[in-house]
Amino acid sequence: MSLKPPLSDLPIKTAESGFYNGFSKQVAVPAKIIISALVVWAIVWPEWAGQVLGAWNSAILASAAGWYIWTVTFFVIVCLGLAIWPTAGRLNLGIEGEKPEFSNFSWFSMMFGAGIGVGMLTWAVAEPVAHFQNNPSVIQGITTARAEDNILTAYTWSYLHWGLGAWACYAVAGLGLAFFTYRRGLPLTIRSSLTPLFGARLSGALGHLIDIVAVVATILGVAQTLGFGVDQFVAGMTRIGISGLVHPEGAVNADGESIGNTVNTVGIIVALLIIMGASTLSALSGVGKGIKWLSNINMVLSIFLLSFFILFGATWFGFHAFFVGIWEYLIALPFLSFNVYASDGVEGSEAFLLAQWQGWWPVFYWAWWIAFAPFVGLFLARISRGRTIREFVLGAMIVPSLMCFVWFAWAGGTAIDLELNGGANGLIYDAGNGDKIFAMTEYMLAPIADLLAWGMALVIVVLLMTFLVTSADSAVLIVNTINAAGDEGPKARPHILFWGSALGLVVAGLLISGGTSAIQTAMVIGALPFSIVMVLMCFALIKAIFNDGRREAAGVPTTIEPEVSANPAE
């Protein structure tokens, strides 16, 4: 049977007039209803929402832990396999000979800033410290909490959560979207990446459902990032002298639990007004202006802050944590990629604690990266046109992973070293996760000059602000692109305002109903259906590349015509 050219037309019905002009009502309206219902539920019935979300979370962690862990392992294998596979690795994510739009520096800056950058300011310090105090090796009695024999184990887990697995989730989504959009001319939306499996049927209800799932996952994944960011942003503003944003020390909730020094409702509202206001303005300016400049600014500030930790922090400790830690991570990776701890149901037993810890950390992270994948993947696709698959995989998986490892080695390493050898005496241990980096820098600089410590806190707040704004405005643009059937035109302005407000309200509602744990629960739930979509994306991409190799051998075109795919500027 003769080979046919690949599908290069996937019509998606959009409104031709009115408020939804240019948008797919079948995607935009249901997505808005789902998100609006979640906001109302969380704000009007916070206790009920918290209880229900908690029950769902427990059920998913009990039954789907293995699914999340093995799925992310599958993503890593697929991405590395595509880079190594000669037929796939040389393919251009565009027409043959097309060059990238952005320089490598801007590409890395936007990719890192939108993908994980904001998390670095919280978790580069907080996570190694947390794993230094407890991890499966401590639970099993193999290493000792807060002791030197536990340092490399702490880094193995930190690198696992922020390394190849995280970026493989983004790379799978980005590859699928870029391949089918810029080589095939299909709409820049999630459904296009499944055309080798479902073909033209994706123009209808099945395609609408896939895009709705992607929009909801994106909002919940970004809400998780913003939820952590709000905590840290308020902690930073408190450190630079802005009061009234946290509960006073000694405050308790209705159940008598201590909530002193945690973000209060005023702090949530103020932080979100600043972050979402700035991000909406940036989103209105588009990727080539606001987001690009913000990404470049936060990359420069990141280099400055990281250089401070390398030069004035635990320099040699960081070198050891980086190089030896990576080696330990790579050795442990095969086991950690497939191992699932099974609980015996006996609270407090070793098996129970191991399964509980895995749910708190690896399963949570894999769900977070999967929920974040439609947003980051679509964003990566938009900024990676003209690069080869091999270049994309190396640039979107290896380089950002190493950048994360550098942050964890020197920022987190400085914190651990100060507690072990620097006389911090629990100052960093006892600080909240978002406040740990501020507590550490203040401890380092206060003996020199209080003004210098205040200035560094201000730099971190500004850097955090740029990271949060970059993530939020990118997410708003991506959601609108999906809702508009892949169109990025200026008609999206009113909807940018809606989604900017909706994202802020989701974060506020979930924080009020149950703090960051409520956002975490909603995100783990929202990520589950999209994880199925991503697995299908992998099979669709492999099938498409295999068939394109056969088409090339038979002289059948595999890409759209150059004049059709040319950039508007050309």
Coordinates of C-alpha atoms in Angstrom, one line a residue:
M1 CA 0.0 0.0 0.0
S2 CA 1.4 3.4 -0.9
L3 CA 2.2 5.9 1.8
K4 CA 0.1 9.0 2.0
P5 CA 1.4 12.5 3.2
P6 CA 0.7 13.1 7.0
L7 CA -2.4 14.9 8.1
S8 CA -1.8 18.6 7.8
D9 CA -5.3 20.0 8.4
L10 CA -7.3 19.8 11.6
P11 CA -10.1 22.3 11.6
I12 CA -11.4 23.4 15.0
K13 CA -14.7 25.3 15.0
T14 CA -14.4 28.8 16.5
A15 CA -16.9 31.5 17.1
E16 CA -17.1 34.1 14.3
S17 CA -18.6 37.0 16.3
G18 CA -19.3 38.1 19.8
F19 CA -17.2 37.9 23.0
Y20 CA -15.8 34.5 22.0
N21 CA -14.9 35.6 18.5
G22 CA -12.0 33.4 17.4
F23 CA -12.3 31.1 20.3
S24 CA -13.6 27.5 20.6
K25 CA -16.7 27.8 22.8
Q26 CA -16.6 24.0 23.3
V27 CA -13.3 24.4 25.1
A28 CA -13.3 27.8 26.6
V29 CA -16.7 27.7 28.2
P30 CA -16.5 24.3 29.9
A31 CA -12.9 25.1 31.1
K32 CA -14.1 28.4 32.6
I33 CA -17.1 26.7 34.3
I34 CA -14.9 24.1 35.9
I35 CA -12.4 26.6 37.2
S36 CA -15.1 29.0 38.3
A37 CA -16.9 26.2 40.2
L38 CA -13.6 25.3 41.9
V39 CA -13.1 28.9 43.0
V40 CA -16.7 29.3 44.4
W41 CA -16.5 25.9 46.1
A42 CA -13.1 26.7 47.8
I43 CA -14.1 30.2 48.9
V44 CA -17.8 29.7 49.9
W45 CA -17.4 26.2 51.5
P46 CA -13.7 26.1 52.5
E47 CA -14.0 23.4 55.2
W48 CA -16.0 21.1 52.9
A49 CA -13.6 21.7 50.0
G50 CA -10.7 20.9 52.2
Q51 CA -12.2 17.7 53.5
V52 CA -13.2 16.4 50.1
L53 CA -9.9 17.3 48.4
G54 CA -8.0 15.6 51.2
A55 CA -10.0 12.4 50.8
W56 CA -9.5 12.3 47.1
N57 CA -5.8 13.0 47.5
S58 CA -5.4 10.1 49.9
A59 CA -7.2 7.8 47.5
I60 CA -5.1 8.8 44.5
L61 CA -1.8 8.5 46.4
A62 CA -2.8 5.0 47.6
S63 CA -3.8 3.7 44.2
A64 CA -1.9 5.8 41.7
A65 CA 1.6 6.2 43.2
G66 CA 3.0 3.5 40.9
W67 CA 1.3 5.1 37.8
Y68 CA 3.0 8.5 38.4
I69 CA 6.4 7.1 39.1
W70 CA 6.5 4.6 36.2
T71 CA 4.9 7.1 33.8
V72 CA 7.6 9.7 34.4
T73 CA 10.3 7.0 34.0
F74 CA 8.7 6.2 30.6
F75 CA 8.9 9.9 29.6
V76 CA 12.7 10.0 30.4
I77 CA 13.3 6.9 28.3
V78 CA 11.2 8.2 25.4
C79 CA 13.0 11.6 25.3
L80 CA 16.5 10.2 25.5
G81 CA 15.6 7.5 23.0
L82 CA 14.4 10.2 20.5
A83 CA 17.6 12.1 20.9
I84 CA 19.7 9.0 20.3
W85 CA 17.5 7.7 17.4
P86 CA 19.2 9.0 14.2
T87 CA 15.9 9.3 12.3
A88 CA 14.4 11.4 15.1
G89 CA 17.3 13.4 16.4
R90 CA 18.1 15.2 13.2
L91 CA 14.5 16.3 12.5
N92 CA 13.9 20.0 12.5
L93 CA 11.0 21.2 14.7
G94 CA 9.9 23.3 11.7
I95 CA 10.6 23.1 8.0
E96 CA 14.0 21.8 6.9
G97 CA 16.7 24.5 7.2
E98 CA 14.6 26.8 9.4
K99 CA 16.6 28.7 12.1
P100 CA 15.6 29.4 15.7
E101 CA 13.9 32.7 16.5
F102 CA 15.6 33.2 19.8
S103 CA 19.2 33.2 20.8
N104 CA 20.4 30.4 23.1
F105 CA 20.6 32.8 26.1
S106 CA 17.0 34.0 25.6
W107 CA 15.9 30.5 24.9
F108 CA 17.4 29.1 28.1
S109 CA 16.2 32.1 30.1
M110 CA 12.6 31.8 29.1
M111 CA 12.7 28.0 29.4
F112 CA 14.2 28.1 32.9
G113 CA 12.1 31.0 34.1
A114 CA 8.8 29.7 33.0
G115 CA 9.6 26.0 33.8
I116 CA 11.1 25.8 37.2
G117 CA 12.9 29.1 38.0
V118 CA 10.4 30.2 40.7
G119 CA 10.8 26.9 42.5
M120 CA 14.5 27.4 42.9
L121 CA 14.1 30.3 45.4
T122 CA 12.0 28.1 47.7
W123 CA 13.2 24.6 47.2
A124 CA 16.9 25.0 46.3
V125 CA 17.4 25.7 50.0
A126 CA 14.4 24.0 51.6
E127 CA 14.5 20.6 49.9
P128 CA 18.1 19.6 50.6
V129 CA 17.5 20.7 54.2
A130 CA 14.3 18.7 54.4
H131 CA 15.9 15.5 53.0
F132 CA 18.9 16.1 55.2
Q133 CA 16.5 15.7 58.1
N134 CA 14.4 12.9 56.8
N135 CA 14.3 10.6 53.7
P136 CA 13.8 6.8 53.1
S137 CA 17.4 6.0 54.2
V138 CA 16.8 7.7 57.5
I139 CA 13.4 5.9 57.9
Q140 CA 15.2 2.6 57.2
G141 CA 18.1 3.4 59.6
I142 CA 20.7 3.4 56.8
T143 CA 21.7 7.0 57.4
T144 CA 21.4 9.4 60.3
A145 CA 19.2 12.5 60.3
R146 CA 21.1 15.8 60.3
A147 CA 24.4 13.9 60.1
E148 CA 27.2 13.9 57.5
D149 CA 26.4 10.4 56.3
N150 CA 23.1 11.7 55.1
I151 CA 24.3 14.6 52.9
L152 CA 24.6 12.7 49.6
T153 CA 21.4 10.8 50.2
A154 CA 19.6 14.2 50.6
Y155 CA 21.1 15.3 47.3
T156 CA 20.2 12.1 45.5
W157 CA 16.5 12.7 46.3
S158 CA 16.7 16.5 45.5
Y159 CA 18.3 15.8 42.1
L160 CA 15.7 13.1 41.4
H161 CA 12.8 15.5 41.9
W162 CA 14.3 18.4 39.9
G163 CA 16.4 16.5 37.3
L164 CA 15.7 14.5 34.2
G165 CA 12.2 13.4 35.3
A166 CA 10.9 16.9 35.7
W167 CA 12.2 18.1 32.4
A168 CA 11.2 15.0 30.5
C169 CA 7.6 15.8 31.4
Y170 CA 8.0 19.2 29.8
A171 CA 10.0 17.9 26.8
V172 CA 7.4 15.3 25.9
A173 CA 4.7 17.9 25.7
G174 CA 6.9 20.4 24.0
L175 CA 8.2 17.9 21.4
G176 CA 4.7 16.7 20.5
L177 CA 3.3 20.2 20.1
A178 CA 6.3 21.6 18.1
F179 CA 6.5 18.6 15.9
F180 CA 2.9 18.6 14.8
T181 CA 2.5 22.3 14.7
Y182 CA 5.6 23.5 12.9
R183 CA 6.2 20.4 10.7
R184 CA 2.6 19.5 9.9
G185 CA 0.9 22.9 10.1
L186 CA -1.6 21.8 12.7
P187 CA -3.1 24.1 15.4
L188 CA -0.8 24.9 18.3
T189 CA -3.0 23.0 20.8
I190 CA -2.7 19.8 22.8
R191 CA -5.1 17.7 20.6
S192 CA -2.8 18.2 17.6
S193 CA -0.1 16.0 19.2
L194 CA -2.4 13.0 19.1
T195 CA -3.3 13.1 15.4
P196 CA -1.3 9.9 14.5
L197 CA -3.6 8.0 16.8
F198 CA -7.0 9.6 16.3
G199 CA -6.7 11.5 13.1
A200 CA -9.5 13.9 12.0
R201 CA -11.7 12.8 14.9
L202 CA -9.8 15.3 17.0
S203 CA -11.7 18.1 15.4
G204 CA -14.7 17.1 17.4
A205 CA -15.7 16.2 21.0
L206 CA -12.7 14.1 21.7
G207 CA -10.3 16.9 20.8
H208 CA -12.4 19.4 22.9
L209 CA -12.2 17.1 25.9
I210 CA -8.4 16.8 25.6
D211 CA -7.9 20.5 25.4
I212 CA -10.3 21.1 28.4
V213 CA -8.2 18.6 30.4
A214 CA -5.0 20.5 29.4
V215 CA -6.5 23.9 30.4
V216 CA -7.6 22.7 33.9
A217 CA -4.3 20.9 34.5
T218 CA -2.4 24.1 33.5
I219 CA -4.4 26.3 35.9
L220 CA -3.9 23.9 38.8
G221 CA -0.2 23.3 38.1
V222 CA 0.5 27.0 37.9
A223 CA -1.7 27.6 41.0
Q224 CA 0.7 25.2 42.9
T225 CA 3.7 27.3 41.9
L226 CA 2.0 30.6 42.7
G227 CA 0.8 29.2 46.0
F228 CA 4.4 28.4 47.1
G229 CA 5.4 31.8 45.6
V230 CA 2.8 33.7 47.6
D231 CA 4.2 32.2 50.8
Q232 CA 7.7 33.1 49.9
F233 CA 6.8 36.6 48.5
V234 CA 5.1 37.5 51.7
A235 CA 8.0 36.1 53.8
G236 CA 10.3 38.3 51.8
M237 CA 8.2 41.5 52.1
T238 CA 8.0 40.8 55.9
R239 CA 11.9 40.6 55.9
I240 CA 12.3 43.9 54.2
G241 CA 10.0 45.6 56.7
I242 CA 6.4 45.4 55.4
S243 CA 4.2 44.3 58.3
G244 CA 0.6 43.0 58.7
L245 CA 0.9 40.3 56.1
V246 CA 1.4 37.3 58.4
H247 CA -0.4 36.0 61.5
P248 CA 1.3 37.2 64.7
E249 CA 3.6 34.8 66.6
G250 CA 1.5 32.6 68.9
A251 CA -1.7 32.8 66.8
V252 CA -3.8 29.6 66.5
N253 CA -6.6 28.5 64.2
A254 CA -10.1 27.2 65.2
D255 CA -8.7 23.8 66.0
G256 CA -6.0 25.2 68.3
E257 CA -3.2 24.6 65.8
S258 CA -0.4 27.1 65.7
I259 CA -0.5 29.4 62.6
G260 CA 1.9 32.1 63.8
N261 CA 4.1 33.7 61.1
T262 CA 2.0 32.1 58.3
V263 CA 0.5 34.2 55.6
N264 CA -2.9 35.8 56.5
T265 CA -5.7 36.7 54.2
V266 CA -4.4 40.3 53.8
G267 CA -1.0 38.9 52.8
I268 CA -2.6 36.5 50.2
I269 CA -4.6 39.3 48.7
V270 CA -1.8 41.9 48.5
A271 CA 0.7 39.4 47.1
L272 CA -1.7 38.2 44.4
L273 CA -2.8 41.7 43.4
I274 CA 0.9 42.6 42.8
I275 CA 1.8 39.3 41.1
M276 CA -1.3 38.9 38.9
G277 CA -1.6 42.6 38.1
A278 CA 2.0 42.6 36.8
S279 CA 1.7 39.3 35.0
T280 CA -1.5 40.3 33.2
L281 CA 0.2 43.5 31.9
S282 CA 3.1 41.4 30.8
A283 CA 0.9 38.8 29.1
L284 CA -0.8 41.6 27.1
S285 CA 2.6 42.5 25.6
G286 CA 3.2 39.0 24.4
V287 CA 6.1 36.5 24.4
G288 CA 8.5 38.6 22.3
K289 CA 8.4 41.7 24.6
G290 CA 7.3 41.4 28.3
I291 CA 8.0 37.7 28.9
K292 CA 11.3 37.8 27.0
W293 CA 12.6 40.8 28.9
L294 CA 11.4 39.6 32.3
S295 CA 13.1 36.2 31.6
N296 CA 16.4 37.9 30.8
I297 CA 16.1 40.1 33.9
N298 CA 15.5 37.2 36.2
M299 CA 18.3 35.2 34.6
V300 CA 20.7 38.0 35.3
L301 CA 19.5 38.3 38.9
S302 CA 19.7 34.5 39.3
I303 CA 23.3 34.5 38.2
F304 CA 24.1 37.3 40.7
L305 CA 22.4 35.5 43.6
L306 CA 23.9 32.1 42.7
S307 CA 27.4 33.7 42.4
F308 CA 26.9 35.1 45.9
F309 CA 26.3 31.5 47.3
I310 CA 29.2 30.1 45.3
L311 CA 31.7 32.8 46.3
F312 CA 30.6 33.6 49.9
G313 CA 28.7 30.5 50.9
A314 CA 29.9 26.9 51.3
T315 CA 32.0 26.8 48.1
W316 CA 33.8 23.5 48.6
F317 CA 30.8 21.9 50.1
G318 CA 28.9 22.9 47.0
F319 CA 31.5 21.4 44.7
H320 CA 31.2 18.1 46.5
A321 CA 27.4 18.1 46.6
F322 CA 27.3 19.0 42.8
F323 CA 29.8 16.5 41.3
V324 CA 29.6 13.6 43.8
G325 CA 25.9 14.2 44.2
I326 CA 25.3 13.9 40.5
W327 CA 27.3 10.6 40.4
E328 CA 25.2 9.2 43.3
Y329 CA 22.0 10.4 41.6
L330 CA 22.9 8.7 38.4
I331 CA 23.8 5.4 40.1
A332 CA 20.6 5.4 42.1
L333 CA 18.4 6.6 39.2
P334 CA 17.5 3.1 37.8
F335 CA 16.2 1.9 41.2
L336 CA 14.5 5.1 42.1
S337 CA 12.8 5.3 38.7
F338 CA 10.9 2.0 39.2
N339 CA 10.7 1.5 43.0
V340 CA 7.3 2.0 44.6
Y341 CA 7.0 1.7 48.4
A342 CA 3.9 -0.3 49.4
S343 CA 2.2 0.6 52.7
D344 CA 1.2 -2.2 55.1
G345 CA -1.6 0.0 56.5
V346 CA -0.1 0.1 60.0
E347 CA 0.3 3.7 61.0
G348 CA 3.9 4.4 62.1
S349 CA 5.4 1.2 60.7
E350 CA 8.4 1.4 58.4
A351 CA 6.4 0.4 55.3
F352 CA 3.7 3.0 56.1
L353 CA 6.2 5.8 56.6
L354 CA 8.1 4.9 53.4
A355 CA 4.9 5.0 51.4
Q356 CA 3.8 8.2 53.1
W357 CA 7.1 9.9 52.4
Q358 CA 7.0 8.8 48.7
G359 CA 3.5 10.3 48.4
W360 CA 4.6 13.6 50.0
W361 CA 7.7 13.9 47.7
P362 CA 8.2 11.9 44.5
V363 CA 4.5 11.4 43.7
F364 CA 3.7 15.0 44.5
Y365 CA 6.5 16.2 42.3
W366 CA 5.6 14.0 39.3
A367 CA 2.0 15.1 39.5
W368 CA 3.2 18.8 39.7
W369 CA 5.4 18.4 36.6
I370 CA 2.7 16.6 34.7
A371 CA 0.1 19.3 35.6
F372 CA 2.7 22.0 34.6
A373 CA 3.5 20.2 31.3
P374 CA 0.8 21.6 29.0
F375 CA 1.8 25.1 30.0
V376 CA 5.5 24.7 29.8
G377 CA 5.3 22.3 26.9
L378 CA 3.3 24.6 24.7
F379 CA 5.5 27.5 25.8
L380 CA 8.7 25.5 24.9
A381 CA 7.2 24.6 21.5
R382 CA 6.5 28.3 20.8
I383 CA 10.1 29.3 21.6
S384 CA 11.9 26.2 20.1
R385 CA 10.7 26.4 16.5
G386 CA 13.7 25.7 14.1
R387 CA 15.7 23.5 16.5
T388 CA 16.3 19.8 16.0
I389 CA 14.8 17.2 18.2
R390 CA 18.2 16.3 19.5
E391 CA 19.0 19.9 20.3
F392 CA 15.6 20.3 21.9
V393 CA 16.1 17.3 24.2
L394 CA 19.6 18.3 25.2
G395 CA 18.6 21.9 25.7
A396 CA 15.3 21.2 27.5
M397 CA 16.4 18.3 29.7
I398 CA 20.1 18.2 30.3
V399 CA 21.0 21.9 30.6
P400 CA 18.1 22.9 32.9
S401 CA 18.7 19.8 35.1
L402 CA 22.3 20.9 35.6
M403 CA 21.2 24.4 36.4
C404 CA 18.9 23.1 39.0
F405 CA 21.7 20.9 40.4
V406 CA 24.0 24.0 40.7
W407 CA 21.3 25.8 42.7
F408 CA 20.7 22.9 45.0
A409 CA 24.4 22.3 45.5
W410 CA 25.5 25.8 46.5
A411 CA 22.3 27.4 47.9
G412 CA 21.1 24.2 49.7
G413 CA 24.7 23.2 50.5
T414 CA 25.4 26.6 52.2
A415 CA 22.3 26.1 54.4
I416 CA 23.3 22.6 55.4
D417 CA 26.9 23.7 56.1
L418 CA 25.8 26.6 58.2
E419 CA 23.7 24.2 60.3
L420 CA 26.4 21.6 60.6
N421 CA 29.5 23.8 60.9
G422 CA 28.5 27.5 60.9
G423 CA 26.7 27.9 64.1
A424 CA 23.2 28.5 62.7
N425 CA 21.8 26.4 65.6
G426 CA 18.5 25.6 64.0
L427 CA 17.8 29.1 62.6
I428 CA 17.4 27.7 59.0
Y429 CA 15.8 24.4 60.1
D430 CA 13.1 26.2 62.0
A431 CA 12.2 28.8 59.3
G432 CA 9.3 28.1 57.0
N433 CA 10.2 26.6 53.6
G434 CA 9.7 29.9 51.8
D435 CA 11.6 31.8 54.5
K436 CA 14.6 29.6 54.6
I437 CA 16.6 31.5 51.9
F438 CA 15.9 34.8 53.7
A439 CA 16.9 33.4 57.1
M440 CA 20.1 32.0 55.6
T441 CA 21.2 35.2 53.7
E442 CA 20.3 37.3 56.8
Y443 CA 22.4 35.1 59.0
M444 CA 25.3 35.3 56.5
L445 CA 25.2 39.1 56.1
A446 CA 23.9 40.5 59.3
P447 CA 27.3 40.4 61.1
I448 CA 28.8 42.5 58.3
A449 CA 25.9 45.0 57.9
D450 CA 22.2 44.9 58.5
L451 CA 21.7 47.2 55.5
L452 CA 23.5 44.6 53.3
A453 CA 21.3 41.8 54.6
W454 CA 18.2 44.0 53.9
G455 CA 19.5 44.7 50.4
M456 CA 20.0 41.0 49.6
A457 CA 16.5 40.3 50.8
L458 CA 15.2 43.0 48.5
V459 CA 17.1 41.4 45.5
I460 CA 15.5 38.0 46.3
V461 CA 12.0 39.6 46.5
V462 CA 12.5 41.3 43.1
L463 CA 13.9 38.0 41.6
L464 CA 11.0 36.1 43.0
M465 CA 8.6 38.6 41.6
T466 CA 10.0 38.3 38.1
F467 CA 9.9 34.5 38.3
L468 CA 6.3 34.5 39.5
V469 CA 5.2 37.0 36.9
T470 CA 7.0 35.1 34.1
S471 CA 5.2 31.9 35.1
A472 CA 1.8 33.4 35.5
D473 CA 1.8 35.5 32.3
S474 CA 3.1 32.6 30.3
A475 CA 0.4 30.4 31.7
V476 CA -2.3 32.9 30.8
L477 CA -1.1 33.2 27.2
I478 CA -0.9 29.4 26.9
V479 CA -4.5 28.9 28.2
N480 CA -5.7 31.5 25.7
T481 CA -3.8 29.8 22.9
I482 CA -5.5 26.4 23.7
N483 CA -8.9 28.0 24.0
A484 CA -8.4 29.9 20.7
A485 CA -7.6 26.6 18.7
G486 CA -3.9 27.5 18.6
D487 CA -4.4 31.1 17.5
E488 CA -2.3 33.7 19.4
G489 CA -3.9 36.9 18.0
P490 CA -4.7 40.1 19.8
K491 CA -8.4 39.3 20.1
A492 CA -7.4 37.4 23.2
R493 CA -7.0 40.5 25.3
P494 CA -10.4 40.3 27.2
H495 CA -9.7 36.6 27.9
I496 CA -6.2 37.4 29.1
L497 CA -7.8 39.6 31.8
F498 CA -10.3 36.8 32.7
W499 CA -7.7 34.1 33.0
G500 CA -5.3 36.4 34.9
S501 CA -8.1 37.1 37.4
A502 CA -9.3 33.4 37.5
L503 CA -5.7 32.1 38.2
G504 CA -5.4 34.6 41.1
L505 CA -8.8 33.6 42.5
V506 CA -8.0 29.9 42.3
V507 CA -4.8 30.4 44.3
A508 CA -6.6 32.7 46.8
G509 CA -9.5 30.3 47.2
L510 CA -7.4 27.2 47.7
L511 CA -5.0 29.0 50.1
I512 CA -7.9 30.2 52.2
S513 CA -9.6 26.8 52.2
G514 CA -6.6 24.8 53.2
G515 CA -3.3 26.5 52.5
T516 CA -0.8 25.1 50.1
S517 CA -1.8 21.6 50.9
A518 CA -5.3 22.3 49.3
I519 CA -3.6 23.5 46.1
Q520 CA -1.3 20.5 46.2
T521 CA -4.3 18.1 46.4
A522 CA -6.3 19.8 43.6
M523 CA -3.2 19.7 41.4
V524 CA -2.5 16.0 42.1
I525 CA -6.1 15.2 41.1
G526 CA -6.0 17.5 38.0
A527 CA -2.8 15.9 36.8
L528 CA -4.1 12.4 36.6
P529 CA -6.2 12.6 33.4
F530 CA -3.5 14.7 31.7
S531 CA -0.9 12.0 32.5
I532 CA -2.9 9.6 30.3
V533 CA -2.9 12.2 27.5
M534 CA 0.9 12.5 27.8
V535 CA 1.4 8.8 27.5
L536 CA -0.6 8.8 24.3
M537 CA 1.5 11.8 23.1
C538 CA 4.6 9.6 23.4
F539 CA 3.2 6.8 21.3
A540 CA 1.8 9.3 18.7
L541 CA 5.2 11.0 18.4
I542 CA 7.1 7.7 18.0
K543 CA 4.5 6.5 15.4
A544 CA 4.8 9.8 13.4
I545 CA 8.6 9.8 13.3
F546 CA 8.7 6.2 12.3
N547 CA 6.2 6.8 9.5
D548 CA 8.1 9.9 8.4
G549 CA 11.2 7.9 8.0
R550 CA 9.3 5.6 5.7
R551 CA 7.8 8.5 3.8
E552 CA 11.2 10.1 3.2
A553 CA 12.5 6.8 1.8
A554 CA 9.5 6.7 -0.5
G555 CA 9.9 10.3 -1.6
V556 CA 6.6 11.4 0.1
P557 CA 6.6 14.9 1.7
T558 CA 6.7 15.0 5.5
T559 CA 6.4 18.7 6.2
I560 CA 4.2 21.5 5.1
E561 CA 5.3 23.8 2.3
P562 CA 7.9 26.5 3.3
E563 CA 5.7 29.4 2.1
V564 CA 2.8 28.2 4.3
S565 CA 4.9 27.9 7.4
A566 CA 7.0 31.0 7.1
N567 CA 7.0 33.4 10.0
P568 CA 5.0 36.6 9.6
A569 CA 8.1 38.7 9.9
E570 CA 9.6 36.9 6.9

